[in-house]
Coordinates of C-alpha atoms and ligand atoms in Angstrom, one line a residue:
X1 CA 75.9 -99.1 -58.1
X2 CA 72.4 -98.6 -57.2
X3 CA 70.3 -98.7 -60.7
X4 CA 67.8 -96.7 -60.9
X5 CA 66.7 -97.9 -64.2
X6 CA 67.6 -101.0 -65.9
X7 CA 66.6 -102.3 -69.0
X8 CA 67.3 -105.1 -71.2
X9 CA 66.4 -106.4 -74.8
X10 CA 63.6 -103.7 -75.2
X11 CA 61.5 -104.1 -78.7
X12 CA 58.8 -102.8 -79.8
X13 CA 57.3 -102.9 -83.3
X14 CA 54.4 -100.4 -84.3
X15 CA 53.0 -102.2 -87.5
X16 CA 55.8 -102.4 -90.3
X17 CA 57.8 -100.3 -87.9
X18 CA 60.6 -101.3 -85.5
X19 CA 60.4 -98.7 -82.9
X20 CA 62.9 -100.2 -80.9
X21 CA 65.0 -103.2 -81.5
X22 CA 66.9 -104.8 -78.4
X23 CA 67.6 -101.7 -76.5
X24 CA 70.0 -102.5 -73.1
X25 CA 69.8 -99.4 -70.8
X26 CA 71.5 -98.7 -67.5
X27 CA 71.0 -95.4 -65.2
X28 CA 72.9 -95.3 -61.9
X29 CA 71.0 -93.6 -59.0
X30 CA 71.2 -90.0 -58.8
X31 CA 72.7 -89.5 -62.2
X32 CA 71.3 -88.4 -65.4
X33 CA 71.2 -90.3 -68.7
X34 CA 71.1 -88.6 -72.2
X35 CA 69.1 -90.5 -74.6
X36 CA 70.3 -88.9 -77.9
X37 CA 68.9 -89.7 -81.3
X38 CA 67.7 -88.3 -84.8
X39 CA 63.8 -88.0 -85.3
X40 CA 62.0 -91.4 -85.1
X41 CA 65.3 -93.0 -83.5
X42 CA 63.1 -94.6 -80.7
X43 CA 63.6 -92.1 -77.8
X44 CA 59.7 -91.3 -76.6
X45 CA 59.0 -95.1 -77.2
X46 CA 61.5 -96.0 -75.1
X47 CA 60.3 -93.4 -72.4
X48 CA 56.9 -94.3 -72.6
X49 CA 57.9 -98.4 -72.1
X50 CA 60.2 -97.2 -69.0
X51 CA 57.3 -95.1 -67.7
X52 CA 54.6 -97.8 -67.9
X53 CA 52.5 -96.1 -70.9
X54 CA 53.3 -99.0 -73.1
X55 CA 54.4 -102.5 -73.0
X56 CA 57.4 -103.8 -74.9
X57 CA 56.8 -106.7 -77.2
X58 CA 60.0 -108.0 -75.5
X59 CA 62.7 -107.0 -73.2
X60 CA 62.5 -106.3 -69.5
X61 CA 62.8 -102.9 -67.5
X62 CA 63.1 -102.2 -63.8
X63 CA 62.9 -99.0 -61.9
X64 CA 64.6 -99.1 -59.0
X65 CA 64.4 -102.9 -59.0
X66 CA 60.3 -102.8 -60.0
X67 CA 59.4 -104.3 -63.2
X68 CA 57.5 -101.9 -65.4
X69 CA 55.1 -104.4 -66.7
X70 CA 54.6 -106.8 -63.8
X71 CA 54.4 -103.9 -61.3
X72 CA 53.4 -100.8 -62.9
X73 CA 51.8 -99.2 -59.8
X74 CA 54.7 -99.2 -57.8
X75 CA 56.6 -97.8 -60.7
X76 CA 54.2 -94.9 -61.2
X77 CA 54.7 -93.8 -57.2
X78 CA 58.5 -93.2 -57.9
X79 CA 58.4 -91.9 -61.4
X80 CA 57.4 -88.2 -62.6
X81 CA 57.0 -87.9 -66.4
X82 CA 57.2 -84.8 -68.8
X83 CA 56.1 -85.5 -72.3
X84 CA 57.2 -84.1 -75.5
X85 CA 54.2 -81.8 -75.8
X86 CA 53.5 -79.9 -72.3
X87 CA 50.5 -81.4 -70.4
X88 CA 49.2 -78.4 -68.1
X89 CA 46.0 -77.7 -68.3
X90 CA 45.4 -74.4 -69.8
X91 CA 42.3 -73.2 -67.9
X92 CA 43.7 -73.6 -64.3
X93 CA 46.1 -71.2 -63.0
X94 CA 49.6 -72.0 -62.0
X95 CA 48.9 -72.9 -58.4
X96 CA 45.6 -74.6 -59.5
X97 CA 47.1 -76.9 -61.9
X98 CA 50.2 -78.3 -58.8
X99 CA 46.9 -78.5 -56.2
X100 CA 45.2 -80.5 -58.3
X101 CA 47.9 -82.9 -59.2
X102 CA 48.5 -82.9 -55.5
X103 CA 44.8 -83.5 -54.1
X104 CA 45.0 -86.6 -57.1
X105 CA 48.2 -87.6 -55.6
X106 CA 46.6 -87.8 -52.0
X107 CA 48.1 -85.1 -50.3
X108 CA 45.9 -83.4 -47.7
X109 CA 44.7 -79.9 -48.3
X110 CA 47.4 -78.3 -46.6
X111 CA 50.3 -80.3 -47.8
X112 CA 49.0 -79.7 -51.5
X113 CA 49.4 -76.0 -50.9
X114 CA 52.6 -75.9 -49.4
X115 CA 54.0 -78.3 -52.2
X116 CA 52.4 -76.0 -54.9
X117 CA 53.8 -73.0 -53.3
X118 CA 57.0 -74.3 -52.8
X119 CA 57.8 -75.6 -56.3
X120 CA 56.2 -72.7 -58.2
X121 CA 59.0 -70.5 -55.7
X122 CA 61.7 -73.0 -56.6
X123 CA 60.7 -72.4 -60.6
X124 CA 60.5 -68.8 -60.4
X125 CA 56.7 -69.0 -60.7
X126 CA 55.4 -67.3 -57.8
X127 CA 54.5 -64.2 -59.5
X128 CA 52.4 -66.0 -62.1
X129 CA 50.9 -68.3 -59.6
X130 CA 47.5 -66.9 -59.8
X131 CA 47.4 -66.6 -63.8
X132 CA 45.7 -69.3 -66.0
X133 CA 48.3 -71.6 -67.7
X134 CA 47.1 -70.2 -71.2
X135 CA 48.5 -66.9 -70.4
X136 CA 52.0 -68.4 -69.8
X137 CA 54.9 -68.3 -72.1
X138 CA 56.5 -71.0 -73.7
X139 CA 59.5 -71.4 -71.2
X140 CA 56.8 -70.6 -68.1
X141 CA 54.7 -73.8 -69.2
X142 CA 57.7 -75.8 -69.7
X143 CA 58.7 -74.7 -66.1
X144 CA 55.3 -75.3 -64.3
X145 CA 55.1 -78.8 -66.3
X146 CA 58.2 -79.7 -64.8
X147 CA 57.0 -78.5 -61.5
X148 CA 53.8 -80.6 -62.1
X149 CA 56.0 -83.9 -62.4
X150 CA 57.7 -83.0 -59.3
X151 CA 54.7 -83.1 -57.3
X152 CA 54.7 -86.8 -56.3
X153 CA 58.2 -86.0 -55.1
X154 CA 59.7 -88.8 -57.6
X155 CA 63.0 -90.6 -57.3
X156 CA 63.2 -91.0 -61.5
X157 CA 62.1 -88.3 -63.6
X158 CA 61.7 -88.7 -67.6
X159 CA 61.9 -85.3 -69.7
X160 CA 61.2 -85.9 -73.6
X161 CA 62.8 -83.0 -75.1
X162 CA 62.4 -80.7 -72.1
X163 CA 63.5 -77.5 -73.9
X164 CA 62.8 -78.2 -77.5
X165 CA 61.6 -74.7 -78.6
X166 CA 62.8 -72.6 -75.4
X167 CA 65.0 -69.4 -76.3
X168 CA 68.3 -69.9 -74.8
X169 CA 67.8 -68.1 -71.2
X170 CA 64.2 -70.3 -71.0
X171 CA 66.5 -73.4 -71.6
X172 CA 69.4 -72.2 -69.1
X173 CA 66.5 -71.8 -66.4
X174 CA 65.3 -75.2 -67.2
X175 CA 68.8 -76.9 -67.1
X176 CA 69.2 -75.0 -63.6
X177 CA 66.6 -76.8 -62.3
X178 CA 67.3 -80.1 -63.7
X179 CA 70.9 -79.8 -62.0
X180 CA 69.1 -78.5 -58.6
X181 CA 66.8 -81.9 -58.8
X182 CA 69.9 -84.0 -59.5
X183 CA 71.7 -82.7 -56.4
X184 CA 68.5 -83.3 -54.3
X185 CA 69.0 -87.2 -55.4
X186 CA 66.7 -87.6 -58.6
X187 CA 67.9 -89.8 -61.3
X188 CA 67.1 -88.0 -64.6
X189 CA 66.5 -89.8 -68.0
X190 CA 66.0 -86.9 -70.9
X191 CA 66.0 -87.2 -74.5
X192 CA 67.3 -84.5 -76.8
X193 CA 68.0 -83.8 -80.1
X194 CA 70.8 -81.2 -78.5
X195 CA 74.1 -82.6 -78.3
X196 CA 75.1 -79.6 -76.2
X197 CA 72.3 -79.9 -73.8
X198 CA 73.7 -83.5 -73.2
X199 CA 76.9 -82.6 -72.9
X200 CA 75.9 -80.1 -70.2
X201 CA 73.3 -82.1 -68.3
X202 CA 74.0 -85.7 -68.7
X203 CA 76.9 -88.2 -66.8
X204 CA 76.2 -90.6 -69.6
X205 CA 74.9 -90.8 -72.8
X206 CA 73.1 -93.3 -75.1
X207 CA 72.7 -92.8 -78.8
X208 CA 70.1 -94.4 -80.7
X209 CA 69.6 -94.6 -84.1
X210 CA 66.6 -96.4 -86.1
X211 CA 65.4 -98.2 -82.6
X212 CA 69.1 -99.4 -81.8
X213 CA 71.9 -98.0 -79.3
X214 CA 74.2 -97.2 -81.8
X215 CA 76.9 -95.8 -79.1
X216 CA 77.3 -95.1 -75.4
X217 CA 79.7 -93.6 -73.0
X218 CA 80.3 -90.6 -71.0
X219 CA 80.3 -87.3 -73.7
X220 CA 84.2 -87.5 -73.3
X221 CA 84.7 -90.8 -74.2
X222 CA 82.5 -90.5 -77.0
X223 CA 84.1 -87.5 -78.2
X224 CA 87.5 -89.5 -78.1
X225 CA 86.4 -92.8 -79.4
X226 CA 84.3 -91.5 -82.1
X227 CA 85.7 -88.2 -82.9
X228 CA 89.4 -87.9 -83.9
X229 CA 90.5 -84.4 -82.9
X230 CA 91.8 -81.9 -85.2
X231 CA 95.1 -80.3 -85.6
X232 CA 95.3 -77.1 -87.0
X233 CA 98.3 -74.8 -87.8
X234 CA 98.7 -71.4 -89.0
X235 CA 102.1 -70.2 -90.0
X236 CA 102.8 -66.5 -89.5
X237 CA 103.6 -65.9 -93.1
X238 CA 100.6 -67.1 -94.9
X239 CA 103.0 -67.6 -97.8
X240 CA 104.0 -70.7 -96.1
X241 CA 100.5 -72.2 -96.1
X242 CA 101.6 -74.8 -98.6
X243 CA 104.6 -75.6 -97.3
X244 CA 103.1 -76.3 -93.9
X245 CA 100.4 -78.3 -95.9
X246 CA 103.2 -80.5 -97.3
X247 CA 104.8 -81.1 -94.4
X248 CA 101.7 -82.1 -92.3
X249 CA 100.5 -84.7 -94.8
X250 CA 103.8 -86.2 -94.9
X251 CA 103.4 -87.0 -91.3
X252 CA 99.8 -87.3 -90.6
X253 CA 98.8 -88.4 -94.6
X254 CA 96.0 -85.9 -95.0
X255 CA 95.3 -81.9 -94.9
X256 CA 92.6 -79.2 -95.8
X257 CA 93.7 -75.6 -95.8
X258 CA 91.8 -72.2 -96.3
X259 CA 94.6 -70.4 -97.6
X260 CA 95.4 -69.5 -94.1
X261 CA 95.2 -72.4 -91.7
X262 CA 95.8 -75.9 -92.4
X263 CA 93.8 -78.5 -90.4
X264 CA 94.4 -82.4 -90.5
X265 CA 92.4 -85.1 -87.9
X266 CA 94.8 -87.0 -86.2
X267 CA 95.0 -90.5 -85.5
X268 CA 97.5 -90.5 -82.3
X269 CA 99.0 -87.8 -80.6
X270 CA 102.5 -89.2 -81.2
X271 CA 101.8 -87.2 -85.0
X272 CA 101.8 -83.8 -83.2
X273 CA 105.5 -83.7 -81.9
X274 CA 106.5 -84.9 -85.1
X275 CA 104.9 -82.1 -86.8
X276 CA 106.2 -79.6 -84.0
X277 CA 109.6 -81.0 -84.8
X278 CA 109.4 -80.7 -88.6
X279 CA 108.1 -77.2 -88.6
X280 CA 111.0 -76.3 -86.4
X281 CA 113.4 -78.3 -88.7
X282 CA 111.8 -76.2 -91.7
X283 CA 112.2 -73.0 -89.8
X284 CA 108.6 -72.1 -90.4
X285 CA 107.4 -69.5 -87.3
X286 CA 103.6 -70.5 -86.6
X287 CA 101.4 -68.3 -84.9
X288 CA 99.0 -71.0 -83.9
X289 CA 99.2 -74.8 -83.4
X290 CA 96.3 -76.3 -81.3
X291 CA 94.4 -79.6 -81.4
X292 CA 90.6 -79.3 -81.2
X293 CA 88.5 -82.0 -79.6
X294 CA 85.9 -82.8 -82.0
X295 CA 82.4 -81.6 -80.6
X296 CA 79.7 -83.7 -80.1
X297 CA 77.6 -82.6 -82.7
X298 CA 80.3 -84.0 -84.9
X299 CA 80.0 -87.4 -83.2
X300 CA 76.5 -87.4 -83.2
X301 CA 76.3 -86.6 -87.3
X302 CA 78.8 -89.5 -87.7
X303 CA 77.1 -92.0 -86.1
X304 CA 73.7 -91.2 -86.9
X305 CA 74.1 -90.1 -90.5
X306 CA 76.2 -93.4 -91.1
X307 CA 74.7 -95.1 -88.9
X308 CA 78.0 -96.5 -87.9
X309 CA 77.9 -98.8 -84.6
X310 CA 81.2 -98.8 -82.1
Ligands
ATP401 N1 51.7 -94.9 -81.7 C1 52.6 -95.2 -82.8 N2 52.0 -95.6 -84.0 C2 52.8 -96.2 -84.9 N3 54.2 -96.0 -85.2 C3 54.6 -95.3 -84.2 C4 53.9 -95.0 -83.2 N4 54.7 -94.1 -82.3 C5 56.2 -94.3 -82.7 N5 56.1 -94.7 -84.0 C6 56.8 -94.9 -84.8 O1 58.0 -95.7 -84.5 C7 59.2 -94.9 -84.5 C8 59.9 -94.2 -83.5 O2 59.2 -93.3 -82.9 P1 59.7 -92.3 -81.5 O3 58.4 -91.5 -81.2 O4 59.7 -92.8 -80.6 O5 60.7 -91.6 -82.2 P2 61.7 -90.4 -81.5 O6 62.8 -90.6 -81.5 O7 61.3 -89.9 -80.0 O8 61.6 -89.1 -82.5 P3 61.3 -87.6 -82.3 O9 62.7 -87.1 -82.3 O10 60.7 -87.2 -83.5 O11 60.7 -87.2 -80.9 C9 58.9 -93.8 -85.5 O12 59.3 -94.5 -86.9 C10 57.8 -93.6 -85.3 O13 57.0 -93.2 -86.3
MG402 MG1 60.4 -87.9 -79.3

């Protein structure tokens, strides 16, 4: 595995606040890491350290092997960053914003122009290229912001809450653009509060809470390890609900029901066949019997509300 991002023991305090306490991260090149956490968890602080904007108090971080504190210039050559707050210049047009950045990065006039036009096209902004950015909608600004971050053809991009405040359509468009960059081989670290976003885009997820990593893994392993699946049984005859509930409790040890559907969180799947057998023996006909995997939302709440470590 080629690590695009590696961090060990990152720590950062702001006065009394421990924004990060010993965070480790590793992101394989060409993959997406979703950094999840509630407000104040330390996500932006981690991104700013990795993007050379902030020095850690302790620990080390490397971007494609370059130390972020010892070789920040080398790191800056290969990264792109879009902040939590979009950084486009309002008074410039879309194309001017990108041209300006390309020239700053030392590209020739002709190169800058073709880079700018290519990016505007890729991001569906060709028609708006000659309008000043202040006339752009929120979604258009985010796309321009992301385009700006790609002007230097970065190998690693940091996206700090890229879709906050976007409507579902604009969000889907941005997700598609991000997927496109990943297909081109770009490595992405994105922070988000939206579990669905991490589920959609990330190969791996790291959950931070109060400056520490509280869980990590693929979306699937997190759901499996942290959340338990829920068994749902709905008898054909609603009058049988109490009987079903009693039977489920005998096997699984717990149940809830709403007068129609009996639910229980299952520990191990062996319990399921036991429930099916018991229902059969009791001659209870069921209209629905299903096992629902926990949503990433439930996993996230469980981890960040209780602060439980796994
Ligand atoms: N420049 C700063 N000065 C003082 N405290 C700071 C500074 N930057 C961050 N903090 C504090 O560090 C902690 C982590 O902040 P950070 O911005 O990294 O959180 P976050 O996970 O990005 O939150 P959000 O989801 O709200 O963006 C918070 O308690 C915050 O108040
Ligand atoms: Mg933040």
